[in-house]
PDB file of C-alpha atoms in Angstrom:
ATOM      1  CA  UNK A 124      24.671 -70.827 -19.344  1.00  0.00           C
ATOM      2  CA  UNK A 125      24.441 -73.840 -17.052  1.00  0.00           C
ATOM      3  CA  UNK A 126      21.199 -75.206 -15.634  1.00  0.00           C
ATOM      4  CA  UNK A 127      20.212 -77.913 -13.181  1.00  0.00           C
ATOM      5  CA  UNK A 128      16.862 -79.504 -12.417  1.00  0.00           C
ATOM      6  CA  UNK A 129      16.147 -81.762  -9.446  1.00  0.00           C
ATOM      7  CA  UNK A 130      13.375 -84.308  -8.886  1.00  0.00           C
ATOM      8  CA  UNK A 131      12.273 -84.949  -5.305  1.00  0.00           C
ATOM      9  CA  UNK A 132       9.918 -87.212  -3.380  1.00  0.00           C
ATOM     10  CA  UNK A 133       9.080 -85.943   0.113  1.00  0.00           C
ATOM     11  CA  UNK A 134      12.224 -83.790   0.114  1.00  0.00           C
ATOM     12  CA  UNK A 135      14.541 -86.625  -0.962  1.00  0.00           C
ATOM     13  CA  UNK A 136      16.406 -86.074  -4.224  1.00  0.00           C
ATOM     14  CA  UNK A 137      15.649 -88.933  -6.606  1.00  0.00           C
ATOM     15  CA  UNK A 138      16.992 -87.505  -9.838  1.00  0.00           C
ATOM     16  CA  UNK A 139      18.594 -84.601 -11.626  1.00  0.00           C
ATOM     17  CA  UNK A 140      19.315 -83.185 -15.049  1.00  0.00           C
ATOM     18  CA  UNK A 141      22.201 -80.858 -15.802  1.00  0.00           C
ATOM     19  CA  UNK A 142      22.614 -78.991 -19.066  1.00  0.00           C
ATOM     20  CA  UNK A 143      24.167 -76.019 -20.786  1.00  0.00           C
ATOM     21  CA  UNK A 144      23.124 -73.478 -23.365  1.00  0.00           C
ATOM     22  CA  UNK A 145      25.865 -72.600 -25.821  1.00  0.00           C
ATOM     23  CA  UNK A 146      25.894 -70.415 -28.914  1.00  0.00           C
ATOM     24  CA  UNK A 147      27.169 -72.362 -31.888  1.00  0.00           C
ATOM     25  CA  UNK A 148      28.254 -70.258 -34.879  1.00  0.00           C
ATOM     26  CA  UNK A 149      26.069 -70.784 -37.951  1.00  0.00           C
ATOM     27  CA  UNK A 150      23.471 -72.647 -35.835  1.00  0.00           C
ATOM     28  CA  UNK A 151      22.447 -70.470 -32.924  1.00  0.00           C
ATOM     29  CA  UNK A 152      21.801 -71.452 -29.320  1.00  0.00           C
ATOM     30  CA  UNK A 153      21.767 -75.171 -28.512  1.00  0.00           C
ATOM     31  CA  UNK A 154      20.793 -76.762 -25.199  1.00  0.00           C
ATOM     32  CA  UNK A 155      22.953 -79.789 -24.390  1.00  0.00           C
ATOM     33  CA  UNK A 156      21.924 -82.298 -21.732  1.00  0.00           C
ATOM     34  CA  UNK A 157      25.197 -83.038 -19.949  1.00  0.00           C
ATOM     35  CA  UNK A 158      23.808 -85.512 -17.390  1.00  0.00           C
ATOM     36  CA  UNK A 159      20.492 -87.038 -16.453  1.00  0.00           C
ATOM     37  CA  UNK A 160      19.968 -89.541 -13.662  1.00  0.00           C
ATOM     38  CA  UNK A 161      17.019 -90.990 -11.740  1.00  0.00           C
ATOM     39  CA  UNK A 162      17.498 -93.521  -8.941  1.00  0.00           C
ATOM     40  CA  UNK A 163      16.466 -97.001 -10.006  1.00  0.00           C
ATOM     41  CA  UNK A 164      13.605 -97.237  -7.484  1.00  0.00           C
ATOM     42  CA  UNK A 165      11.972 -94.113  -8.975  1.00  0.00           C
ATOM     43  CA  UNK A 166      12.330 -95.015 -12.644  1.00  0.00           C
ATOM     44  CA  UNK A 167       9.128 -95.605 -14.605  1.00  0.00           C
ATOM     45  CA  UNK A 168       7.406 -92.905 -12.503  1.00  0.00           C
ATOM     46  CA  UNK A 169       7.907 -90.116 -15.056  1.00  0.00           C
ATOM     47  CA  UNK A 170      10.668 -88.188 -13.294  1.00  0.00           C
ATOM     48  CA  UNK A 171      13.077 -88.419 -16.230  1.00  0.00           C
ATOM     49  CA  UNK A 172      10.348 -87.191 -18.568  1.00  0.00           C
ATOM     50  CA  UNK A 173       9.524 -84.295 -16.219  1.00  0.00           C
ATOM     51  CA  UNK A 174      13.180 -83.298 -15.869  1.00  0.00           C
ATOM     52  CA  UNK A 175      13.656 -83.362 -19.633  1.00  0.00           C
ATOM     53  CA  UNK A 176      10.431 -81.396 -20.181  1.00  0.00           C
ATOM     54  CA  UNK A 177      11.688 -78.693 -17.793  1.00  0.00           C
ATOM     55  CA  UNK A 178      14.993 -78.520 -19.688  1.00  0.00           C
ATOM     56  CA  UNK A 179      13.157 -78.258 -23.015  1.00  0.00           C
ATOM     57  CA  UNK A 180      10.979 -75.463 -21.649  1.00  0.00           C
ATOM     58  CA  UNK A 181      14.090 -73.566 -20.525  1.00  0.00           C
ATOM     59  CA  UNK A 182      15.698 -74.131 -23.927  1.00  0.00           C
ATOM     60  CA  UNK A 183      12.649 -72.802 -25.768  1.00  0.00           C
ATOM     61  CA  UNK A 184      12.348 -69.775 -23.485  1.00  0.00           C
ATOM     62  CA  UNK A 185      15.986 -68.969 -24.308  1.00  0.00           C
ATOM     63  CA  UNK A 186      15.369 -69.242 -28.065  1.00  0.00           C
ATOM     64  CA  UNK A 187      17.471 -72.380 -28.502  1.00  0.00           C
ATOM     65  CA  UNK A 188      17.251 -73.942 -31.954  1.00  0.00           C
ATOM     66  CA  UNK A 189      17.792 -77.512 -30.718  1.00  0.00           C
ATOM     67  CA  UNK A 190      18.269 -79.767 -27.726  1.00  0.00           C
ATOM     68  CA  UNK A 191      21.021 -82.371 -27.859  1.00  0.00           C
ATOM     69  CA  UNK A 192      22.041 -85.247 -25.606  1.00  0.00           C
ATOM     70  CA  UNK A 193      24.242 -88.329 -25.568  1.00  0.00           C
ATOM     71  CA  UNK A 194      23.370 -91.906 -24.718  1.00  0.00           C
ATOM     72  CA  UNK A 195      25.976 -94.624 -24.483  1.00  0.00           C
ATOM     73  CA  UNK A 196      25.670 -97.831 -26.515  1.00  0.00           C
ATOM     74  CA  UNK A 197      23.414-100.276 -24.703  1.00  0.00           C
ATOM     75  CA  UNK A 198      21.777 -97.613 -22.513  1.00  0.00           C
ATOM     76  CA  UNK A 199      18.262 -98.344 -23.739  1.00  0.00           C
ATOM     77  CA  UNK A 200      16.553 -96.545 -20.804  1.00  0.00           C
ATOM     78  CA  UNK A 201      18.237 -93.250 -21.665  1.00  0.00           C
ATOM     79  CA  UNK A 202      17.600 -93.703 -25.392  1.00  0.00           C
ATOM     80  CA  UNK A 203      13.920 -94.393 -24.652  1.00  0.00           C
ATOM     81  CA  UNK A 204      13.710 -91.243 -22.513  1.00  0.00           C
ATOM     82  CA  UNK A 205      15.111 -89.109 -25.316  1.00  0.00           C
ATOM     83  CA  UNK A 206      12.985 -90.764 -27.994  1.00  0.00           C
ATOM     84  CA  UNK A 207       9.783 -90.164 -25.979  1.00  0.00           C
ATOM     85  CA  UNK A 208      10.704 -86.457 -26.052  1.00  0.00           C
ATOM     86  CA  UNK A 209      11.276 -86.518 -29.817  1.00  0.00           C
ATOM     87  CA  UNK A 210      15.079 -86.423 -29.544  1.00  0.00           C
ATOM     88  CA  UNK A 211      16.438 -88.762 -32.196  1.00  0.00           C
ATOM     89  CA  UNK A 212      19.905 -89.954 -33.162  1.00  0.00           C
ATOM     90  CA  UNK A 213      21.556 -87.910 -35.880  1.00  0.00           C
ATOM     91  CA  UNK A 214      25.193 -88.859 -35.340  1.00  0.00           C
ATOM     92  CA  UNK A 215      26.754 -92.139 -34.284  1.00  0.00           C
ATOM     93  CA  UNK A 216      30.420 -92.136 -33.321  1.00  0.00           C
ATOM     94  CA  UNK A 217      32.269 -95.408 -33.657  1.00  0.00           C
ATOM     95  CA  UNK A 218      35.769 -96.157 -32.408  1.00  0.00           C
ATOM     96  CA  UNK A 219      38.328 -98.885 -31.947  1.00  0.00           C
ATOM     97  CA  UNK A 220      41.220 -98.800 -29.475  1.00  0.00           C
ATOM     98  CA  UNK A 221      44.623 -99.074 -31.128  1.00  0.00           C
ATOM     99  CA  UNK A 222      47.591-100.835 -29.604  1.00  0.00           C
ATOM    100  CA  UNK A 223      47.612-100.843 -25.820  1.00  0.00           C
ATOM    101  CA  UNK A 224      45.333 -97.807 -25.537  1.00  0.00           C
ATOM    102  CA  UNK A 225      42.751 -98.327 -22.796  1.00  0.00           C
ATOM    103  CA  UNK A 226      39.530 -96.329 -22.732  1.00  0.00           C
TER     104      UNK A 226
END
C-alpha cells in the first residue's frame, strides 16, 4: 500500500513524504519511508516532523510492526529528523566501487 502526505503553506506545497506498507514474512507489516522532502525555506518549521508523525500514525493504524527509512551519508538534516522521531540506525551498508564502475 502506497501513501503520500503533503505539507502546505497558504496552498503552496512546501514538502511531502511518500511511503509504502509491505508485509515482510516472519516480521509482519513494515512502513518504509521512500522519500521525504521539505523546501529549504520551510525547514526548521516542523513540517518534516509533522509529515513523519502522519506517516507513523498511518503505520500504527495499519498494525505495522516498524517504520524504516534511509538517510544518505552526510545528510545530517534527514538523520536528525528520523532521530527526533525515535528512528535509529540498525544497519549501515558500506561499499567501494571496483574497477571503472561508476555509481
